[in-house]
mmCIF file of C-alpha atoms in Angstrom:
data_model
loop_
_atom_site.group_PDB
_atom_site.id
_atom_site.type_symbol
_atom_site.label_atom_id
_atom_site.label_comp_id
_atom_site.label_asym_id
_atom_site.label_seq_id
_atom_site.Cartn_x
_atom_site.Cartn_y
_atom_site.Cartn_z
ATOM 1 C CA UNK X 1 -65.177 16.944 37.630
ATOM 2 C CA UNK X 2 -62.422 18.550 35.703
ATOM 3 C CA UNK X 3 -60.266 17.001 32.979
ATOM 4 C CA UNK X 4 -57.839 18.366 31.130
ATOM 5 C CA UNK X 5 -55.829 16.897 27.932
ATOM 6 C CA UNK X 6 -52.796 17.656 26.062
ATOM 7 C CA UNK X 7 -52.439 18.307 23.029
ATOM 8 C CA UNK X 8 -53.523 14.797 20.647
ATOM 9 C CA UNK X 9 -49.830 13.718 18.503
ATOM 10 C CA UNK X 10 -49.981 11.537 15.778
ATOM 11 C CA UNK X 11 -46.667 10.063 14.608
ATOM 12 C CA UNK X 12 -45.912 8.277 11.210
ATOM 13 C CA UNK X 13 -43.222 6.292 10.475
ATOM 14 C CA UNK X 14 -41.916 7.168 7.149
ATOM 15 C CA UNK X 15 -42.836 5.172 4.256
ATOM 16 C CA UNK X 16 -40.727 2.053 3.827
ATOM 17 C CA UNK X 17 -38.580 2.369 1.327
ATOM 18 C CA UNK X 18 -38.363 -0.789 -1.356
ATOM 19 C CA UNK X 19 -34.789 -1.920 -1.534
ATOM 20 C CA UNK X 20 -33.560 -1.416 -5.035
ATOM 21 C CA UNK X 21 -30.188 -3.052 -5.735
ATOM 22 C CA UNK X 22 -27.771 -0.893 -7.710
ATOM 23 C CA UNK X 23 -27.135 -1.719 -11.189
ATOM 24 C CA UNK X 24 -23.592 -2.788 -9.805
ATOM 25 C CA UNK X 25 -24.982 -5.046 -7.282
ATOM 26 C CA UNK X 26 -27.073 -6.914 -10.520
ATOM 27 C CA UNK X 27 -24.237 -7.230 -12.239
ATOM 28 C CA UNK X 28 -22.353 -9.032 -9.861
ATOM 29 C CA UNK X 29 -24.978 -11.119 -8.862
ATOM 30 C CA UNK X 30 -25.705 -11.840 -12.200
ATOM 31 C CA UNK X 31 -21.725 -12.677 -12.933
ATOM 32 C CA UNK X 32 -21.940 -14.945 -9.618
ATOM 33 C CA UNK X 33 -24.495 -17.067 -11.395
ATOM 34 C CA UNK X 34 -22.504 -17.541 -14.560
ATOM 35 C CA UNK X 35 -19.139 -18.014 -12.090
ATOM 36 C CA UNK X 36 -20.506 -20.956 -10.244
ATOM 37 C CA UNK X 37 -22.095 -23.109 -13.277
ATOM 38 C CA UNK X 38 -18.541 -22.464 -14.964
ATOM 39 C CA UNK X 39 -16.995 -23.832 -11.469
ATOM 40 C CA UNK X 40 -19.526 -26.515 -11.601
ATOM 41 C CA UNK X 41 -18.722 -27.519 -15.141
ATOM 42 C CA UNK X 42 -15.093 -27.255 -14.803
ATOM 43 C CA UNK X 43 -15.098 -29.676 -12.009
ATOM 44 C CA UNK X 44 -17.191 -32.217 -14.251
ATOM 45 C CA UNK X 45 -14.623 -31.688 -17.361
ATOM 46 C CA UNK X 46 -17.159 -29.233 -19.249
ATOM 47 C CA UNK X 47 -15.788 -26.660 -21.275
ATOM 48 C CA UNK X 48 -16.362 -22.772 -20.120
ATOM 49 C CA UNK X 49 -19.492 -21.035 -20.935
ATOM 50 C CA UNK X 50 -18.286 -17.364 -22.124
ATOM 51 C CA UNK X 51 -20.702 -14.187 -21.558
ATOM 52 C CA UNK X 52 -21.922 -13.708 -25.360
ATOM 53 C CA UNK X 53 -24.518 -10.785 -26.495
ATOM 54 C CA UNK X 54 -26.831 -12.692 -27.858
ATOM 55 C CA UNK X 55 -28.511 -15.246 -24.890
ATOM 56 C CA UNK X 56 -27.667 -12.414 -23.238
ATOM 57 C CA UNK X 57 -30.473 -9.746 -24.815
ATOM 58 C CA UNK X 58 -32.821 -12.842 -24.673
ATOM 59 C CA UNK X 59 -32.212 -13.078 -20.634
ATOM 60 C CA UNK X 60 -32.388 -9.209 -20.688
ATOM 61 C CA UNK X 61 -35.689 -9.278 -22.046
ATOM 62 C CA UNK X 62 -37.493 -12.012 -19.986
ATOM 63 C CA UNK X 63 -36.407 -11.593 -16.646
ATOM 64 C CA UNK X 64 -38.008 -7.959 -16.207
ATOM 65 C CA UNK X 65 -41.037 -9.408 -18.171
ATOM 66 C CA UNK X 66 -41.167 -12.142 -15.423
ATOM 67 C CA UNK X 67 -41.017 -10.184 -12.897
ATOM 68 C CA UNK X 68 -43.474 -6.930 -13.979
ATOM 69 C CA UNK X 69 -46.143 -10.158 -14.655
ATOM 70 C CA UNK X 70 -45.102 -12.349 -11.846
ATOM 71 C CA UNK X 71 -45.418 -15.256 -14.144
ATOM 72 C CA UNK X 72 -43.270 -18.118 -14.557
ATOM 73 C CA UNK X 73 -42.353 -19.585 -17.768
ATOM 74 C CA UNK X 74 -39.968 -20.587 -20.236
ATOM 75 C CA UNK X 75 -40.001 -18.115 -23.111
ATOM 76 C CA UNK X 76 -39.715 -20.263 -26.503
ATOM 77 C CA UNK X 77 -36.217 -21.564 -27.185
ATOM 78 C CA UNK X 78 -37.092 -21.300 -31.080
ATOM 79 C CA UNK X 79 -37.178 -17.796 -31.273
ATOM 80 C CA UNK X 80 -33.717 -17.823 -29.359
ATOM 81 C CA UNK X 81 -32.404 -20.316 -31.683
ATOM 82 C CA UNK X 82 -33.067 -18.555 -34.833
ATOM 83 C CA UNK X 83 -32.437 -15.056 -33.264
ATOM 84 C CA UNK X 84 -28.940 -16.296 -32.266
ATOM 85 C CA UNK X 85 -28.183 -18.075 -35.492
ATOM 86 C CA UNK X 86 -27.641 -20.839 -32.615
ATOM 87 C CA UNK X 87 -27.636 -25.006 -33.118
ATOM 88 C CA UNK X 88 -28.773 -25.278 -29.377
ATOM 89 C CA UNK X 89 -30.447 -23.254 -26.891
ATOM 90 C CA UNK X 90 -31.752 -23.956 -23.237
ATOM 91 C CA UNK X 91 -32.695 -21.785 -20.322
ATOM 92 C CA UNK X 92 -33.208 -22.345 -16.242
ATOM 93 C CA UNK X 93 -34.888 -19.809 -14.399
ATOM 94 C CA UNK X 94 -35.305 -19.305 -10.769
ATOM 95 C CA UNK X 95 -37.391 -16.762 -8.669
ATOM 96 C CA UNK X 96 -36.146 -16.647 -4.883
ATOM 97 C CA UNK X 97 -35.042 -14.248 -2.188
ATOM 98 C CA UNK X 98 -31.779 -15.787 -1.843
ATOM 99 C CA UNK X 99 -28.026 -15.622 -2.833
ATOM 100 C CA UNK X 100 -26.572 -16.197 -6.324
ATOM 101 C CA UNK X 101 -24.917 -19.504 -5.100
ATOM 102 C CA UNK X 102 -28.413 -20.681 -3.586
ATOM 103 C CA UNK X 103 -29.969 -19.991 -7.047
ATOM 104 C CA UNK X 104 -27.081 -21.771 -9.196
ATOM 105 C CA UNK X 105 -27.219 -24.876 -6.046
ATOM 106 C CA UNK X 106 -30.978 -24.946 -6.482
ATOM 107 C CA UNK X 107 -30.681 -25.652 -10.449
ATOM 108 C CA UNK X 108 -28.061 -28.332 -9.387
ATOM 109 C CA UNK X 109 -30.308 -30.132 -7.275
ATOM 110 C CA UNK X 110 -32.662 -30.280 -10.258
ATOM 111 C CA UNK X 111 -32.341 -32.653 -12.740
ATOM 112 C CA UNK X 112 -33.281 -30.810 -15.819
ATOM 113 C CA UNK X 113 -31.548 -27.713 -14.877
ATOM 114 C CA UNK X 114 -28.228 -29.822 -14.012
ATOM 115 C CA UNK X 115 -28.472 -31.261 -17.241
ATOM 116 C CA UNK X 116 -28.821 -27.537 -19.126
ATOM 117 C CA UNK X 117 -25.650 -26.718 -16.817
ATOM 118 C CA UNK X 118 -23.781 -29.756 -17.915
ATOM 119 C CA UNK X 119 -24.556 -29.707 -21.469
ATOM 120 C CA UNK X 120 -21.163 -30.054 -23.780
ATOM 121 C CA UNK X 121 -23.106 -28.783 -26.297
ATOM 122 C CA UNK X 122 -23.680 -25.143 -25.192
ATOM 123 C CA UNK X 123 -20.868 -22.737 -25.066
ATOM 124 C CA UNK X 124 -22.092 -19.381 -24.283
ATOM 125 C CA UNK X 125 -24.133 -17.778 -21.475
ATOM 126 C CA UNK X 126 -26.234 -15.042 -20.529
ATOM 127 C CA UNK X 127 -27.639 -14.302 -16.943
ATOM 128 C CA UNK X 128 -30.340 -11.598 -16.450
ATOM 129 C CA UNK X 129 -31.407 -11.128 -12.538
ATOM 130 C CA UNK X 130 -34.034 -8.649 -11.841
ATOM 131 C CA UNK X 131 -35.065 -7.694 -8.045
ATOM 132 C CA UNK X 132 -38.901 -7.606 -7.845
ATOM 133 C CA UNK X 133 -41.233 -7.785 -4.737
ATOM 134 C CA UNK X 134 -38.144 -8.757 -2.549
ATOM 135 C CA UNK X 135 -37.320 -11.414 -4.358
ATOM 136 C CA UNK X 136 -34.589 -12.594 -7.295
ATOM 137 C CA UNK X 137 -35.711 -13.415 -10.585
ATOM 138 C CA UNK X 138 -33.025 -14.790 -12.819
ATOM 139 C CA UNK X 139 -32.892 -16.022 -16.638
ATOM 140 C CA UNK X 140 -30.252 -17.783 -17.950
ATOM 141 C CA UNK X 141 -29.508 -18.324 -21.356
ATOM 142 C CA UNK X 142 -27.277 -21.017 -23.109
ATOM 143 C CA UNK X 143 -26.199 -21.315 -26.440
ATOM 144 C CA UNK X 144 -24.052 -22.913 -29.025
ATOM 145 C CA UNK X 145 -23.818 -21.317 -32.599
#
């Protein structure tokens, strides 16, 4: 008996590459999610939550913490308070693969986030979205100084 074989191929696949949004596509989704709660408030007679520095840093800073750790919690208010010379200060967060909207419609159908994003009290914003182990994690930030 005779047998013959060719030559053995192996064939990889390259490695899959992790998407990574560009810092273009985080700021607009990021800017979505401060869009829609100001549509959502306008439509309920709430004043406009402007982008401020401020809440802003203190999204900044926790949503890459949340998402190197993959934990999931409110960082403490107090320390935003004082470091914002601010009267009031709240926060939702949200981990997700989805859209902007489905993030901002997802605090709406929660009572304690609605009532952050209907607050009269809070007048400034800041949205921090970081893309981690294909999903969303977004802070956001209120304040009122």
């Amino acid at each position: 008996m005779v047998l013959a074989l060719g030559p053995a191929a192996i064939v990889a696949a390259p490695p899959a590459q992790a998407y990574t949004p560009s810092s273009a596509t985080v700021a607009a989704y990021e800017a979505r999610v401060a869009y829609r709660i100001n549509v959502i408030r306008a439509s309920y007679g709430r004043g406009r939550l402007n982008s401020a520095q401020c809440p802003d840093y203190y999204a900044e800073r926790w949503a890459p913490y949340l998402a190197r750790t993959w934990s999931f919690y409110h960082q403490s208010m107090y320390t935003i308070l004082r470091g914002c010379g601010a009267r009031v200060a709240a926060e939702n967060l949200a981990r997700g693969n989805v859209s902007a909207d489905a993030i901002v419609a997802a605090w709406w159908a929660s009572p304690g986030h609605r009532a952050n994003i209907l607050d009269g009290r809070l007048n400034r914003i800041g949205v921090a979205a970081v893309y981690a182990r294909g999903q969303w994690v977004v802070v956001a930030d209120f304040t009122r100084v």
